[in-house]
Short mmCIF file of C-alpha atoms and ligand atoms in Angstrom, two decimals:
data_model
loop_
_atom_site.label_atom_id
_atom_site.label_comp_id
_atom_site.label_asym_id
_atom_site.label_seq_id
_atom_site.Cartn_x
_atom_site.Cartn_y
_atom_site.Cartn_z
CA MET A 1 -20.85 15.48 -5.76
CA ASP A 2 -21.52 11.83 -7.73
CA PHE A 3 -21.21 9.20 -5.40
CA GLY A 4 -21.86 6.41 -8.53
CA LEU A 5 -19.27 4.34 -9.82
CA THR A 6 -19.28 4.34 -13.70
CA SER A 7 -19.95 1.38 -15.81
CA GLU A 8 -16.26 1.36 -16.28
CA HIS A 9 -15.49 1.19 -12.58
CA GLN A 10 -17.81 -1.75 -12.09
CA LEU A 11 -16.06 -3.66 -14.86
CA LEU A 12 -12.80 -3.30 -13.54
CA ARG A 13 -14.22 -4.22 -9.64
CA GLU A 14 -15.84 -7.29 -11.29
CA MET A 15 -12.61 -8.36 -13.12
CA ALA A 16 -10.16 -7.82 -10.10
CA TYR A 17 -12.43 -9.74 -8.00
CA LYS A 18 -12.49 -12.62 -10.42
CA PHE A 19 -8.78 -12.38 -10.67
CA GLY A 20 -8.64 -12.66 -6.75
CA GLN A 21 -10.69 -15.89 -6.52
CA GLN A 22 -9.48 -17.36 -9.54
CA GLU A 23 -5.70 -16.60 -9.16
CA ILE A 24 -5.17 -15.74 -5.42
CA VAL A 25 -7.60 -17.51 -3.18
CA PRO A 26 -6.42 -21.02 -4.97
CA GLY A 27 -3.44 -22.12 -2.67
CA ILE A 28 -3.68 -18.98 -0.27
CA GLN A 29 -3.91 -21.46 2.97
CA GLU A 30 -0.65 -23.53 1.78
CA ARG A 31 1.53 -20.68 0.79
CA ASP A 32 0.21 -18.50 3.87
CA ARG A 33 0.99 -21.64 6.17
CA GLU A 34 4.59 -22.31 4.44
CA ALA A 35 5.01 -18.34 4.05
CA LYS A 36 5.91 -18.80 0.38
CA SER A 37 5.13 -15.97 -1.99
CA ASP A 38 4.16 -17.07 -5.46
CA ARG A 39 6.00 -14.50 -8.12
CA SER A 40 3.69 -16.21 -11.02
CA ILE A 41 0.98 -13.94 -9.31
CA LEU A 42 2.52 -11.14 -9.72
CA GLU A 43 3.37 -12.12 -13.35
CA LYS A 44 -0.58 -12.67 -13.97
CA MET A 45 -1.20 -9.12 -12.21
CA GLY A 46 0.89 -7.68 -15.02
CA ALA A 47 -0.67 -9.87 -17.89
CA ALA A 48 -4.18 -8.99 -16.91
CA GLY A 49 -3.03 -5.01 -16.96
CA LEU A 50 -3.64 -4.72 -12.94
CA LEU A 51 -0.20 -3.02 -12.86
CA GLY A 52 -0.92 -0.22 -15.14
CA VAL A 53 -4.29 0.96 -13.42
CA SER A 54 -4.17 4.67 -12.82
CA ILE A 55 -1.14 5.35 -15.03
CA PRO A 56 -2.11 7.59 -18.42
CA GLU A 57 -2.34 5.98 -21.50
CA ALA A 58 0.54 8.16 -22.77
CA TYR A 59 2.86 6.21 -20.77
CA GLY A 60 1.53 2.70 -21.38
CA GLY A 61 -1.24 2.55 -18.65
CA SER A 62 -5.13 1.89 -18.75
CA GLY A 63 -5.92 5.47 -18.73
CA THR A 64 -8.37 4.84 -15.51
CA ASP A 65 -8.88 7.02 -12.68
CA TYR A 66 -7.51 7.16 -9.47
CA ILE A 67 -10.60 5.72 -7.96
CA SER A 68 -10.02 2.76 -10.31
CA LEU A 69 -6.66 2.22 -8.20
CA GLY A 70 -8.37 2.00 -4.95
CA LEU A 71 -11.44 -0.53 -6.20
CA VAL A 72 -8.38 -2.73 -7.47
CA CYS A 73 -6.83 -2.73 -3.86
CA GLU A 74 -10.14 -3.31 -2.43
CA GLU A 75 -11.09 -6.33 -4.64
CA LEU A 76 -7.51 -7.78 -4.68
CA GLU A 77 -7.27 -7.69 -0.58
CA ARG A 78 -10.73 -9.26 -0.17
CA ALA A 79 -8.76 -12.37 -1.76
CA ASP A 80 -5.40 -11.90 0.21
CA THR A 81 -3.07 -8.97 1.63
CA SER A 82 0.08 -10.00 -0.18
CA ALA A 83 -1.81 -9.03 -3.63
CA ARG A 84 -2.75 -5.89 -2.66
CA VAL A 85 0.53 -5.07 -1.03
CA VAL A 86 2.10 -5.38 -4.57
CA MET A 87 -0.51 -2.86 -5.93
CA SER A 88 0.64 -0.31 -2.75
CA VAL A 89 4.11 -0.77 -3.47
CA HIS A 90 4.39 -1.36 -7.45
CA SER A 91 1.66 1.34 -8.14
CA GLY A 92 1.27 3.56 -5.29
CA LEU A 93 4.68 4.14 -3.74
CA HIS A 94 6.56 3.74 -6.83
CA SER A 95 4.64 4.24 -10.24
CA LEU A 96 2.29 7.40 -9.03
CA THR A 97 5.28 9.02 -7.10
CA LEU A 98 7.28 8.49 -10.72
CA LEU A 99 4.19 9.87 -12.18
CA GLN A 100 4.38 12.96 -10.15
CA TRP A 101 7.82 13.88 -9.53
CA GLY A 102 9.61 12.24 -12.99
CA THR A 103 10.88 14.37 -15.57
CA GLU A 104 9.12 13.73 -19.16
CA GLU A 105 12.29 11.65 -20.20
CA GLN A 106 12.38 9.46 -16.83
CA LYS A 107 8.42 8.97 -17.18
CA LYS A 108 8.98 7.64 -20.89
CA ARG A 109 11.94 5.60 -19.58
CA TRP A 110 10.47 3.70 -17.15
CA LEU A 111 6.38 3.96 -16.78
CA PRO A 112 5.61 1.91 -19.73
CA GLN A 113 7.30 -1.15 -18.56
CA LEU A 114 6.23 -0.84 -15.29
CA ALA A 115 2.65 -0.35 -16.37
CA SER A 116 2.64 -3.74 -18.48
CA GLY A 117 4.41 -5.32 -15.28
CA SER A 118 7.50 -6.37 -17.61
CA LYS A 119 9.54 -4.29 -14.86
CA VAL A 120 8.31 -4.17 -11.06
CA GLY A 121 8.72 -1.24 -8.83
CA ALA A 122 9.22 -1.09 -5.03
CA PHE A 123 10.13 1.61 -2.43
CA GLY A 124 12.81 2.12 -0.04
CA LEU A 125 12.57 4.43 3.15
CA THR A 126 12.41 2.49 6.24
CA GLU A 127 15.77 1.65 7.94
CA PRO A 128 16.56 -0.29 11.29
CA SER A 129 16.69 2.80 12.96
CA ALA A 130 14.29 4.97 11.28
CA GLY A 131 10.59 4.03 11.17
CA SER A 132 8.12 6.58 12.20
CA ASP A 133 10.97 9.12 12.61
CA ALA A 134 11.85 8.55 8.78
CA ILE A 135 14.09 12.10 8.77
CA SER A 136 16.50 10.25 11.01
CA LEU A 137 17.43 7.56 8.07
CA LYS A 138 21.28 7.40 7.55
CA THR A 139 21.45 5.77 3.76
CA THR A 140 23.83 8.05 2.32
CA ALA A 141 24.55 9.65 -1.35
CA ARG A 142 27.58 10.91 -2.28
CA ARG A 143 27.87 12.62 -5.42
CA ASP A 144 30.33 11.93 -7.67
CA GLY A 145 30.82 13.22 -11.27
CA ASP A 146 27.85 12.14 -12.87
CA SER A 147 26.61 9.74 -10.43
CA TYR A 148 26.04 9.30 -7.04
CA ILE A 149 27.62 6.77 -4.68
CA LEU A 150 24.94 5.11 -2.25
CA ASN A 151 25.75 3.30 0.93
CA GLY A 152 23.34 2.03 3.58
CA GLU A 153 20.44 -0.56 4.31
CA LYS A 154 16.48 -0.68 4.08
CA THR A 155 14.35 -2.84 5.89
CA TRP A 156 10.94 -3.98 5.87
CA ILE A 157 10.62 -3.70 2.09
CA SER A 158 8.25 -5.49 0.31
CA LEU A 159 9.26 -7.25 -2.92
CA ALA A 160 12.83 -6.67 -1.92
CA ASP A 161 13.81 -9.96 -3.75
CA TYR A 162 11.29 -9.49 -6.51
CA ALA A 163 11.70 -5.86 -7.64
CA ASP A 164 13.57 -4.46 -10.73
CA GLN A 165 13.80 -1.00 -9.61
CA PHE A 166 13.45 0.60 -6.00
CA LEU A 167 12.44 4.10 -5.35
CA VAL A 168 15.29 4.96 -2.65
CA VAL A 169 15.64 7.89 -0.09
CA ALA A 170 18.88 8.98 0.92
CA LYS A 171 20.62 12.06 2.34
CA LEU A 172 23.73 14.00 0.84
CA ALA A 173 26.58 12.47 2.74
CA ASP A 174 28.20 15.78 3.48
CA SER A 175 24.91 17.54 4.64
CA GLY A 176 25.54 17.77 8.35
CA ASP A 177 22.67 18.39 11.03
CA LYS A 178 20.26 19.80 8.51
CA PRO A 179 20.33 16.80 6.30
CA THR A 180 19.61 17.31 2.23
CA PHE A 181 17.60 14.43 1.25
CA VAL A 182 17.50 12.92 -2.29
CA ALA A 183 15.25 10.39 -3.84
CA PHE A 184 16.68 7.81 -6.67
CA ILE A 185 15.13 5.03 -8.91
CA VAL A 186 17.84 2.26 -8.21
CA ASP A 187 18.16 -0.53 -10.63
CA ARG A 188 18.70 -3.98 -8.57
CA THR A 189 21.49 -5.17 -11.49
CA LEU A 190 24.03 -2.43 -10.35
CA ALA A 191 27.29 -3.59 -8.70
CA GLY A 192 26.81 -3.50 -4.85
CA PHE A 193 23.24 -3.97 -4.58
CA HIS A 194 21.93 -6.91 -2.96
CA SER A 195 18.86 -8.07 -0.78
CA LYS A 196 17.71 -10.32 1.59
CA PRO A 197 14.35 -11.86 2.59
CA LEU A 198 12.58 -11.23 6.15
CA LYS A 199 11.55 -14.44 7.97
CA GLY A 200 9.07 -14.80 10.52
CA LYS A 201 6.18 -12.61 10.01
CA LEU A 202 3.20 -12.51 11.89
CA GLY A 203 0.92 -11.80 8.93
CA VAL A 204 0.91 -11.50 4.93
CA ARG A 205 3.16 -14.49 4.97
CA ALA A 206 2.26 -14.95 1.13
CA GLY A 207 3.85 -11.92 0.50
CA ASN A 208 7.75 -11.07 0.05
CA THR A 209 9.28 -8.95 2.51
CA GLY A 210 13.02 -8.02 2.98
CA GLN A 211 16.06 -6.07 3.23
CA ILE A 212 18.17 -4.33 0.75
CA PHE A 213 21.47 -3.03 1.05
CA PHE A 214 23.89 -0.49 -0.72
CA ASP A 215 27.34 -1.15 -1.08
CA ASP A 216 29.31 1.72 -2.96
CA VAL A 217 26.48 1.23 -5.52
CA ARG A 218 26.83 3.88 -8.25
CA VAL A 219 23.71 5.49 -9.23
CA PRO A 220 23.80 7.96 -12.59
CA ALA A 221 22.48 10.89 -11.62
CA ASP A 222 19.70 10.86 -14.62
CA CYS A 223 18.25 8.20 -12.05
CA ARG A 224 17.76 10.93 -9.15
CA LEU A 225 14.16 12.00 -8.78
CA GLY A 226 13.36 15.64 -8.50
CA GLU A 227 16.01 17.95 -7.36
CA GLU A 228 18.57 17.65 -4.25
CA GLY A 229 16.78 18.76 -1.26
CA ASP A 230 13.21 17.06 -2.68
CA GLY A 231 14.16 13.86 -1.32
CA PHE A 232 11.65 13.86 1.83
CA LYS A 233 8.99 15.50 -0.15
CA ILE A 234 9.10 12.99 -2.38
CA ALA A 235 8.84 9.91 0.09
CA MET A 236 6.14 11.94 1.70
CA SER A 237 4.13 12.32 -1.41
CA ALA A 238 4.41 8.71 -2.04
CA LEU A 239 2.97 7.75 1.20
CA ASP A 240 0.07 9.75 0.09
CA HIS A 241 -0.05 7.31 -2.69
CA GLY A 242 0.56 4.34 -0.62
CA ARG A 243 -1.57 5.02 1.91
CA TYR A 244 -4.51 5.44 -0.43
CA THR A 245 -4.07 1.73 -1.41
CA VAL A 246 -3.67 0.66 1.97
CA ALA A 247 -7.08 2.23 2.96
CA SER A 248 -9.12 1.10 0.20
CA GLY A 249 -7.57 -2.53 0.83
CA ALA A 250 -8.81 -2.45 4.19
CA VAL A 251 -12.39 -2.46 3.06
CA GLY A 252 -11.49 -5.59 0.93
CA ILE A 253 -10.51 -7.25 4.64
CA ILE A 254 -13.96 -6.03 6.07
CA THR A 255 -15.85 -7.61 2.99
CA ALA A 256 -13.89 -10.67 3.39
CA CYS A 257 -14.75 -11.02 7.19
CA LEU A 258 -18.25 -9.97 6.23
CA ASP A 259 -18.04 -13.07 2.99
CA ALA A 260 -16.88 -15.67 5.85
CA CYS A 261 -19.23 -14.50 8.47
CA THR A 262 -22.41 -14.42 6.50
CA VAL A 263 -21.50 -18.33 5.05
CA TYR A 264 -21.03 -19.23 9.10
CA CYS A 265 -23.97 -17.41 10.43
CA HIS A 266 -26.09 -19.39 8.46
CA ASP A 267 -24.28 -22.69 8.79
CA ARG A 268 -23.60 -22.88 12.37
CA LYS A 269 -26.76 -23.37 14.98
CA VAL A 270 -27.23 -23.33 18.36
CA GLN A 271 -30.37 -25.20 19.71
CA GLY A 272 -31.56 -25.59 16.45
CA GLU A 273 -31.21 -21.52 15.09
CA GLU A 274 -28.58 -20.35 12.74
CA ILE A 275 -25.71 -18.21 15.19
CA GLY A 276 -27.01 -14.90 12.86
CA ARG A 277 -30.39 -14.80 14.86
CA LYS A 278 -28.16 -14.05 18.22
CA GLN A 279 -28.22 -10.35 18.72
CA LEU A 280 -24.89 -9.90 20.04
CA VAL A 281 -23.65 -11.76 16.71
CA GLN A 282 -25.76 -9.25 14.69
CA GLN A 283 -23.91 -6.46 16.72
CA MET A 284 -20.47 -7.61 15.19
CA ILE A 285 -21.93 -7.98 11.96
CA ALA A 286 -23.89 -4.51 11.78
CA ASN A 287 -20.23 -2.76 13.19
CA MET A 288 -18.27 -4.67 10.30
CA VAL A 289 -20.91 -3.13 7.69
CA ALA A 290 -20.12 0.07 8.77
CA GLY A 291 -16.64 -0.44 8.71
CA ARG A 292 -17.04 -1.25 5.11
CA ASP A 293 -19.33 1.44 4.22
CA ILE A 294 -18.04 4.37 5.80
CA GLY A 295 -14.41 2.95 4.63
CA ARG A 296 -15.50 3.39 1.14
CA LEU A 297 -16.73 6.84 1.69
CA LEU A 298 -13.28 7.89 3.16
CA TYR A 299 -11.40 6.07 0.66
CA TYR A 300 -13.92 7.47 -2.58
CA GLN A 301 -13.37 11.14 -1.33
CA VAL A 302 -9.31 10.63 -1.62
CA GLY A 303 -9.63 9.14 -4.73
CA TRP A 304 -12.08 11.90 -6.25
CA MET A 305 -9.44 14.55 -4.61
CA LYS A 306 -6.40 12.52 -6.55
CA ASN A 307 -8.88 13.08 -9.63
CA ALA A 308 -9.19 16.74 -9.50
CA GLY A 309 -5.42 17.12 -8.76
CA LEU A 310 -6.03 18.46 -5.12
CA ARG A 311 -3.50 17.82 -1.80
CA HIS A 312 -4.86 15.10 0.13
CA THR A 313 -2.16 14.36 2.81
CA ARG A 314 -4.64 15.01 5.80
CA GLU A 315 -7.54 13.01 3.94
CA VAL A 316 -5.67 10.02 3.20
CA SER A 317 -4.13 9.90 6.65
CA MET A 318 -7.53 9.70 8.01
CA ALA A 319 -8.58 6.82 5.73
CA LYS A 320 -5.70 4.78 6.32
CA TRP A 321 -6.20 5.19 9.84
CA GLN A 322 -9.32 4.30 10.21
CA ASN A 323 -9.81 1.80 7.88
CA CYS A 324 -7.37 -0.25 9.09
CA ALA A 325 -8.50 0.10 12.72
CA ASN A 326 -11.75 -0.92 11.59
CA ALA A 327 -10.31 -3.65 9.44
CA PHE A 328 -8.66 -5.22 12.30
CA LYS A 329 -11.68 -5.02 14.49
CA ALA A 330 -13.74 -6.73 11.80
CA ALA A 331 -11.23 -9.32 11.79
CA ASN A 332 -11.13 -9.78 15.54
CA ASP A 333 -14.68 -9.94 15.64
CA ALA A 334 -14.83 -12.41 12.74
CA VAL A 335 -12.66 -14.95 14.85
CA GLU A 336 -14.92 -14.65 17.71
CA ILE A 337 -18.14 -15.31 15.54
CA HIS A 338 -16.25 -18.21 14.15
CA GLY A 339 -15.27 -19.31 17.94
CA ALA A 340 -12.56 -22.25 17.87
CA TYR A 341 -12.96 -22.81 14.39
CA GLY A 342 -11.80 -19.25 14.03
CA TYR A 343 -8.52 -20.09 15.86
CA CYS A 344 -7.37 -22.37 13.15
CA ASP A 345 -6.34 -21.73 9.40
CA GLU A 346 -9.54 -24.34 8.23
CA PHE A 347 -11.30 -20.95 7.70
CA PRO A 348 -9.64 -17.65 6.58
CA VAL A 349 -10.34 -15.34 9.19
CA GLU A 350 -7.75 -16.10 11.50
CA ARG A 351 -5.28 -15.10 8.41
CA TYR A 352 -7.23 -12.02 7.86
CA PHE A 353 -6.87 -11.21 11.84
CA ARG A 354 -3.03 -11.49 11.07
CA ASN A 355 -3.02 -9.64 8.08
CA SER A 356 -5.11 -6.69 9.17
CA ARG A 357 -2.63 -6.21 11.95
CA GLY A 358 0.48 -5.39 9.95
CA ALA A 359 -1.38 -2.45 8.25
CA MET A 360 -2.03 -0.48 11.50
CA ILE A 361 2.27 -0.35 11.64
CA TYR A 362 3.25 0.01 7.87
CA GLU A 363 2.57 3.30 6.34
CA GLY A 364 2.22 5.24 9.30
CA THR A 365 1.46 3.54 12.70
CA HIS A 366 -1.94 3.92 14.14
CA GLU A 367 -0.29 6.38 16.74
CA ILE A 368 1.35 8.57 13.88
CA HIS A 369 -1.90 8.65 12.16
CA THR A 370 -3.87 9.77 15.53
CA ILE A 371 -1.19 12.61 15.97
CA VAL A 372 -1.11 13.53 12.56
CA GLN A 373 -5.12 14.18 12.99
CA ALA A 374 -5.15 15.95 16.24
CA GLU A 375 -2.27 18.44 14.97
CA TYR A 376 -4.24 19.16 12.02
CA GLU A 377 -7.30 20.13 14.00
CA LEU A 378 -5.63 22.19 16.79
CA GLY A 379 -3.68 24.26 14.17
CA TYR A 380 -0.36 22.59 14.75
CA ARG A 381 0.13 21.03 11.32
CA SER A 382 -1.30 22.43 8.03
CA ASP A 383 -0.92 21.54 4.27
CA LYS A 384 0.71 24.18 1.98
CA PRO A 385 0.28 24.12 -1.88
CA LEU A 386 2.91 21.22 -3.09
CA LYS A 387 5.63 22.30 -5.44
CA VAL A 388 4.87 19.44 -7.85
CA THR A 389 1.57 17.65 -7.96
CA LEU A 390 0.10 14.38 -9.01
CA PRO A 391 -1.48 15.01 -12.51
CA PRO A 392 -5.19 14.98 -12.34
CA PHE A 393 -7.00 12.54 -13.79
CA GLU A 394 -7.67 13.60 -17.83
CA GLY A 395 -11.07 12.73 -17.86
CA ALA A 396 -12.11 14.82 -14.48
N1 LIG B 401 3.69 15.59 -0.26
C1 LIG B 401 4.57 16.50 -0.44
N2 LIG B 401 5.53 17.33 0.43
C2 LIG B 401 5.25 16.74 1.59
C3 LIG B 401 4.26 15.99 1.98
C4 LIG B 401 3.31 15.30 1.15
N3 LIG B 401 2.54 14.47 1.24
N4 LIG B 401 3.89 15.92 3.60
C5 LIG B 401 4.74 16.98 4.06
N5 LIG B 401 5.72 17.27 2.65
C6 LIG B 401 6.73 18.27 2.93
C7 LIG B 401 6.20 19.39 4.06
O1 LIG B 401 5.55 20.58 3.43
C8 LIG B 401 7.82 19.86 4.79
O2 LIG B 401 7.93 20.71 3.80
P1 LIG B 401 8.86 22.04 4.10
O3 LIG B 401 10.25 21.78 5.12
O4 LIG B 401 9.42 22.59 2.91
O5 LIG B 401 7.77 23.01 4.88
C9 LIG B 401 8.34 18.63 4.82
O6 LIG B 401 7.88 17.74 3.80
C10 LIG B 401 8.26 18.00 6.05
O7 LIG B 401 6.85 17.78 6.30
P2 LIG B 401 6.40 17.51 7.63
O8 LIG B 401 6.94 18.74 8.57
O9 LIG B 401 4.92 17.20 7.75
O10 LIG B 401 7.25 16.31 8.63
P3 LIG B 401 7.23 15.80 9.67
O11 LIG B 401 8.45 15.73 10.32
O12 LIG B 401 6.34 16.60 10.50
O13 LIG B 401 6.61 14.66 9.41
C11 LIG B 401 5.69 12.36 9.99
C12 LIG B 401 6.29 13.61 10.52
C13 LIG B 401 3.95 12.76 9.73
C14 LIG B 401 5.82 11.38 11.38
C15 LIG B 401 6.43 11.88 8.98
O14 LIG B 401 7.74 11.50 9.46
C16 LIG B 401 5.92 10.27 8.81
O15 LIG B 401 4.89 10.04 8.11
N6 LIG B 401 6.03 9.24 9.47
C17 LIG B 401 5.95 7.64 8.83
C18 LIG B 401 6.44 7.49 7.69
C19 LIG B 401 6.14 5.88 7.36
O16 LIG B 401 4.92 5.99 7.12
N7 LIG B 401 6.83 5.13 7.04
C20 LIG B 401 6.48 3.73 6.53
C21 LIG B 401 7.07 3.70 5.00
S1 LIG B 401 6.49 2.12 4.10
C22 LIG B 401 7.71 1.03 3.64
O17 LIG B 401 9.03 1.57 4.29
C23 LIG B 401 7.60 -0.26 3.74
C24 LIG B 401 7.37 -0.60 2.83
O18 LIG B 401 7.71 -1.28 1.44
C25 LIG B 401 5.72 -0.52 1.87
#
């Protein structure tokens, strides 16, 4: 077992950190305040090669391992959650799932453009009446010759207005009480597709979120991912990748809280003494440090399992569950340490507080992961070997 990061990892981490500080942090207060997402950041992420991290060179990616993806997510979320969300939906939920489930022809058709950022991918599973209970989704696909006709709607879709293509999960129209789920790559230019932004979010206000609608959208059959009947498994394996990016990003929020609190603890004085000398403040700082360091171990383990081609559904659920809870606690404590200054957006910690709350809801709520962990331990749930696996890292 090797806990050390390679020099390649360290360089990538440094590059992602600098990118975040130079391209994301400037203007974030205004974009967050005005709920305005800046598409040019997405384009810059593509130009910097960030959207091709962990995609093999054969498909136009950087050929780096899966730990690299976690490191990038951590450093981007240290700047702002909206940038990490781009990695979650484009790289995690969309591109890695395509790498796992696509035919050779599909991977060659789509991955190079996704890796370069010339095309942006997103994910559509959640519906107005199917969130945690994903199996209740209502979007239908009806086979018609060489195509499927899609009808339905998806909600809470990150990058709904920006993505060029969506990994969408539907059920066969005539599959009755035991639905047959099917997954597709749906191009937004197809007739009958449209999107609408969602307004009024508590957090991640600098990110684009919306609804997507399918009104008799004719999707060519060669855009189906996997076989008919694989759709739910594809959705769940997409979440294995998405949850990894959320878990690693959550560590970045904790680091950002520590960055802000360290400065404030030295600057702010009470009766001539830095507040960092106060033991109740030190307790909160120590908890943040524990959350950051334990969080890294949890996501490094998942990255290592991905590199080795091992199934990691249980471990990634644990990492996502614990890291998101610890990020929210760190952000709450960061507000506490800043006192009244933590309650306004002059300081970044109130944004961390709002942004970290969302991650306890999306990609499996705090409660879903609690139940999943208990079920594994009690033997009600176990992981079988997968029919189709994410390719292990070639250099592993
Ligand atoms: N990889 C491949 N296959 C998997 C899998 C995985 N990770 N996990 C499960 N499967 C397979 C199982 O083996 C099983 O196959 P068989 O029927 O052949 O045995 C099948 O899928 C069903 O799995 P489960 O029995 O585990 O399903 P369940 O009904 O018990 O799952 C649940 C319940 C865990 C709560 C699941 O529904 C769940 O995770 N819900 C949360 C959904 C979620 O996170 N949604 C957020 C989406 S994010 C989004 O939409 C917004 C955005 O843009 C980011």
